[in-house]
Amino acid sequence: MMIRQSLKIQTISKAYVTVRSATRSYCKSVKRKTIFALSSGHGKCGVSIIRVSGPDSRTVLCSLTRLKQLPRARSAVLQKIFHPSSGEMLDRGLILWFPGPNSFTGEDCCEFHVHGGPAVVSGVLEAIGSLPDLSPSEAGEFTKRAFQNGKLDLTEVEGLGDLIHAETEAQRRQALRQMAGDLKQLYQGWSTRLTKSLAY
């Protein structure tokens, strides 16, 4: 009985290590659609942020700004924003370029920081959606891609979700600790102890 239990524990431990150390390279083997969404929340506000992530982010940024060259990475640039088909000016706002893998999702990303009026936001979203091979993102899809591309692990994803929904100071602190890796370190400690125990 003890031998069977030991073999079962070894199998579980090896499976855990395999999953934990996986590079998730499958995500890079297939070209994915470029997604976009309003990432700053709905409603009238001073500034709204529209995020784009995927292989065609470069095309989106250049198409809506008429830029010949991309701006410097992670630097905000004030730029006029146009509809790629009609040429109509939609707004004047800040644009940012985040080349992958050094972005939240691990893919090429760009952001449009525009005025938060409903007409402006819907106009920019419609303009982006008019470009080929782009799709509105599903709820949580940016975070899902960050996980699949190895930018976040599951504990950090859960911490991010908790932080977004935190309503108290205690919830905020706990979520930040989880995002910082406290829970991951705890699990890694358990894994190390389990592995050492199996060695004897």
Short mmCIF file of C-alpha atoms in Angstrom, two decimals:
data_model
loop_
_atom_site.label_atom_id
_atom_site.label_comp_id
_atom_site.label_asym_id
_atom_site.label_seq_id
_atom_site.Cartn_x
_atom_site.Cartn_y
_atom_site.Cartn_z
CA MET A 1 0.00 0.00 0.00
CA MET A 2 2.79 2.44 0.95
CA ILE A 3 4.60 1.69 -2.33
CA ARG A 4 1.48 2.49 -4.33
CA GLN A 5 0.96 5.76 -2.44
CA SER A 6 4.61 6.70 -3.00
CA LEU A 7 4.31 6.03 -6.74
CA LYS A 8 1.11 8.07 -6.88
CA ILE A 9 2.77 11.02 -5.10
CA GLN A 10 5.75 10.82 -7.47
CA THR A 11 3.43 10.86 -10.49
CA ILE A 12 1.52 13.89 -9.17
CA SER A 13 4.75 15.72 -8.35
CA LYS A 14 6.25 15.07 -11.79
CA ALA A 15 3.04 16.24 -13.48
CA TYR A 16 3.03 19.42 -11.40
CA VAL A 17 6.66 20.19 -12.25
CA THR A 18 5.99 19.53 -15.96
CA VAL A 19 3.02 21.91 -16.03
CA ARG A 20 4.80 24.54 -13.96
CA SER A 21 7.89 24.55 -16.18
CA ALA A 22 6.02 24.48 -19.49
CA THR A 23 7.03 27.29 -21.84
CA ARG A 24 3.59 27.43 -23.49
CA SER A 25 5.32 27.55 -26.89
CA TYR A 26 2.11 26.39 -28.54
CA CYS A 27 0.86 29.97 -28.38
CA LYS A 28 3.53 31.13 -30.78
CA SER A 29 3.07 28.35 -33.33
CA VAL A 30 -0.22 29.72 -34.70
CA LYS A 31 -0.82 33.27 -35.91
CA ARG A 32 -3.54 34.74 -33.77
CA LYS A 33 -6.01 37.44 -34.60
CA THR A 34 -5.35 40.94 -33.37
CA ILE A 35 -7.82 42.00 -30.70
CA PHE A 36 -8.92 45.41 -29.44
CA ALA A 37 -11.11 46.80 -26.67
CA LEU A 38 -11.83 49.77 -24.46
CA SER A 39 -9.67 48.92 -21.45
CA SER A 40 -10.42 51.86 -19.16
CA GLY A 41 -14.09 51.17 -18.44
CA HIS A 42 -17.31 52.53 -19.90
CA GLY A 43 -18.99 55.86 -19.27
CA LYS A 44 -18.19 59.51 -19.87
CA CYS A 45 -14.75 60.52 -18.62
CA GLY A 46 -11.83 62.81 -19.40
CA VAL A 47 -9.65 60.13 -20.96
CA SER A 48 -10.40 56.64 -22.30
CA ILE A 49 -7.79 54.02 -23.20
CA ILE A 50 -8.26 51.71 -26.17
CA ARG A 51 -5.84 48.78 -26.29
CA VAL A 52 -4.82 46.68 -29.29
CA SER A 53 -2.82 43.44 -29.05
CA GLY A 54 -1.62 41.05 -31.72
CA PRO A 55 0.48 40.77 -34.87
CA ASP A 56 -1.36 43.60 -36.69
CA SER A 57 -0.96 46.19 -33.92
CA ARG A 58 1.72 47.96 -35.95
CA THR A 59 -0.66 48.25 -38.92
CA VAL A 60 -3.45 49.61 -36.71
CA LEU A 61 -1.24 52.29 -35.20
CA CYS A 62 0.12 53.48 -38.54
CA SER A 63 -3.28 53.31 -40.28
CA LEU A 64 -5.02 55.51 -37.71
CA THR A 65 -2.20 58.03 -37.30
CA ARG A 66 -0.70 58.14 -40.81
CA LEU A 67 2.74 57.73 -39.29
CA LYS A 68 5.47 56.39 -41.55
CA GLN A 69 7.58 55.21 -38.62
CA LEU A 70 6.53 53.84 -35.28
CA PRO A 71 7.07 56.06 -32.24
CA ARG A 72 9.72 55.16 -29.68
CA ALA A 73 8.67 52.19 -27.58
CA ARG A 74 6.78 52.97 -24.35
CA SER A 75 6.80 56.73 -24.99
CA ALA A 76 3.58 58.76 -25.24
CA VAL A 77 3.21 60.86 -28.39
CA LEU A 78 0.48 63.41 -29.08
CA GLN A 79 -1.03 62.59 -32.46
CA LYS A 80 -4.11 63.18 -34.61
CA ILE A 81 -6.22 60.05 -35.08
CA PHE A 82 -8.02 59.44 -38.37
CA HIS A 83 -10.51 56.94 -39.76
CA PRO A 84 -8.46 54.72 -42.14
CA SER A 85 -11.22 54.59 -44.77
CA SER A 86 -12.86 58.00 -44.81
CA GLY A 87 -9.84 60.00 -43.67
CA GLU A 88 -12.02 61.87 -41.18
CA MET A 89 -10.22 63.12 -38.09
CA LEU A 90 -11.66 61.37 -35.03
CA ASP A 91 -9.67 62.89 -32.18
CA ARG A 92 -6.31 64.17 -31.04
CA GLY A 93 -4.75 62.10 -28.29
CA LEU A 94 -1.78 60.18 -26.98
CA ILE A 95 -0.55 57.00 -28.65
CA LEU A 96 1.84 54.40 -27.22
CA TRP A 97 3.68 51.51 -28.86
CA PHE A 98 4.67 48.37 -26.91
CA PRO A 99 6.64 45.91 -29.08
CA GLY A 100 6.45 42.28 -27.98
CA PRO A 101 7.56 40.45 -26.00
CA ASN A 102 8.01 43.45 -23.70
CA SER A 103 4.31 44.17 -23.28
CA PHE A 104 1.50 43.12 -20.96
CA THR A 105 0.34 40.33 -23.28
CA GLY A 106 3.78 39.43 -24.64
CA GLU A 107 2.59 40.44 -28.13
CA ASP A 108 2.94 43.66 -30.10
CA CYS A 109 0.54 46.14 -28.50
CA CYS A 110 -0.51 49.73 -28.94
CA GLU A 111 -2.77 52.08 -27.02
CA PHE A 112 -4.85 55.11 -27.94
CA HIS A 113 -5.51 57.56 -25.09
CA VAL A 114 -8.44 59.56 -26.40
CA HIS A 115 -11.09 61.89 -24.99
CA GLY A 116 -13.68 59.86 -23.10
CA GLY A 117 -16.85 61.05 -24.81
CA PRO A 118 -19.07 58.24 -26.18
CA ALA A 119 -18.90 59.54 -29.75
CA VAL A 120 -15.09 59.67 -29.71
CA VAL A 121 -14.68 56.22 -28.19
CA SER A 122 -17.21 54.55 -30.49
CA GLY A 123 -15.68 56.30 -33.50
CA VAL A 124 -12.16 55.05 -32.74
CA LEU A 125 -13.41 51.53 -31.96
CA GLU A 126 -15.36 51.45 -35.23
CA ALA A 127 -12.31 52.67 -37.14
CA ILE A 128 -10.10 49.93 -35.66
CA GLY A 129 -12.78 47.31 -36.31
CA SER A 130 -12.97 48.32 -39.97
CA LEU A 131 -9.45 47.03 -40.55
CA PRO A 132 -9.07 43.41 -41.74
CA ASP A 133 -8.28 40.52 -39.38
CA LEU A 134 -9.18 42.43 -36.21
CA SER A 135 -11.71 41.26 -33.63
CA PRO A 136 -13.18 42.84 -30.48
CA SER A 137 -11.67 41.08 -27.48
CA GLU A 138 -13.66 38.84 -25.21
CA ALA A 139 -13.80 39.58 -21.49
CA GLY A 140 -10.40 38.81 -19.95
CA GLU A 141 -8.76 37.96 -23.27
CA PHE A 142 -5.79 40.31 -22.80
CA THR A 143 -5.00 38.66 -19.47
CA LYS A 144 -5.54 35.21 -21.02
CA ARG A 145 -2.95 35.98 -23.69
CA ALA A 146 -0.55 37.29 -21.04
CA PHE A 147 -0.85 33.95 -19.23
CA GLN A 148 -0.51 31.88 -22.39
CA ASN A 149 2.59 33.82 -23.42
CA GLY A 150 4.24 33.31 -20.03
CA LYS A 151 3.93 36.92 -18.83
CA LEU A 152 1.74 35.96 -15.86
CA ASP A 153 1.23 32.69 -13.98
CA LEU A 154 -2.11 31.54 -12.60
CA THR A 155 -1.54 33.02 -9.14
CA GLU A 156 -0.69 36.41 -10.67
CA VAL A 157 -3.77 36.23 -12.91
CA GLU A 158 -5.94 35.57 -9.86
CA GLY A 159 -4.23 38.42 -8.01
CA LEU A 160 -4.93 40.79 -10.90
CA GLY A 161 -8.60 39.80 -10.90
CA ASP A 162 -8.79 40.29 -7.14
CA LEU A 163 -7.14 43.71 -7.41
CA ILE A 164 -9.62 44.87 -10.05
CA HIS A 165 -12.54 43.83 -7.85
CA ALA A 166 -11.01 44.90 -4.52
CA GLU A 167 -13.35 47.10 -2.46
CA THR A 168 -11.45 47.31 0.84
CA GLU A 169 -7.90 48.15 1.85
CA ALA A 170 -7.36 44.59 3.10
CA GLN A 171 -8.47 43.15 -0.24
CA ARG A 172 -6.21 45.55 -2.12
CA ARG A 173 -3.16 44.63 0.00
CA GLN A 174 -3.84 40.90 -0.33
CA ALA A 175 -4.24 41.16 -4.12
CA LEU A 176 -1.00 43.14 -4.46
CA ARG A 177 0.89 40.56 -2.41
CA GLN A 178 -0.45 37.80 -4.63
CA MET A 179 0.52 39.70 -7.78
CA ALA A 180 4.00 40.22 -6.31
CA GLY A 181 4.45 36.44 -6.11
CA ASP A 182 3.80 35.62 -2.44
CA LEU A 183 1.41 32.75 -3.25
CA LYS A 184 3.69 31.45 -6.02
CA GLN A 185 6.62 31.32 -3.60
CA LEU A 186 4.47 29.40 -1.12
CA TYR A 187 3.52 26.82 -3.76
CA GLN A 188 7.11 26.55 -4.95
CA GLY A 189 8.21 25.93 -1.36
CA TRP A 190 5.68 23.12 -1.02
CA SER A 191 6.88 21.61 -4.30
CA THR A 192 10.52 21.73 -3.19
CA ARG A 193 9.72 20.11 0.17
CA LEU A 194 7.64 17.41 -1.53
CA THR A 195 10.41 16.67 -4.02
CA LYS A 196 13.03 16.42 -1.24
CA SER A 197 10.73 14.13 0.77
CA LEU A 198 10.37 11.79 -2.20
CA ALA A 199 14.17 11.58 -2.50
CA TYR A 200 14.40 9.67 0.80
#
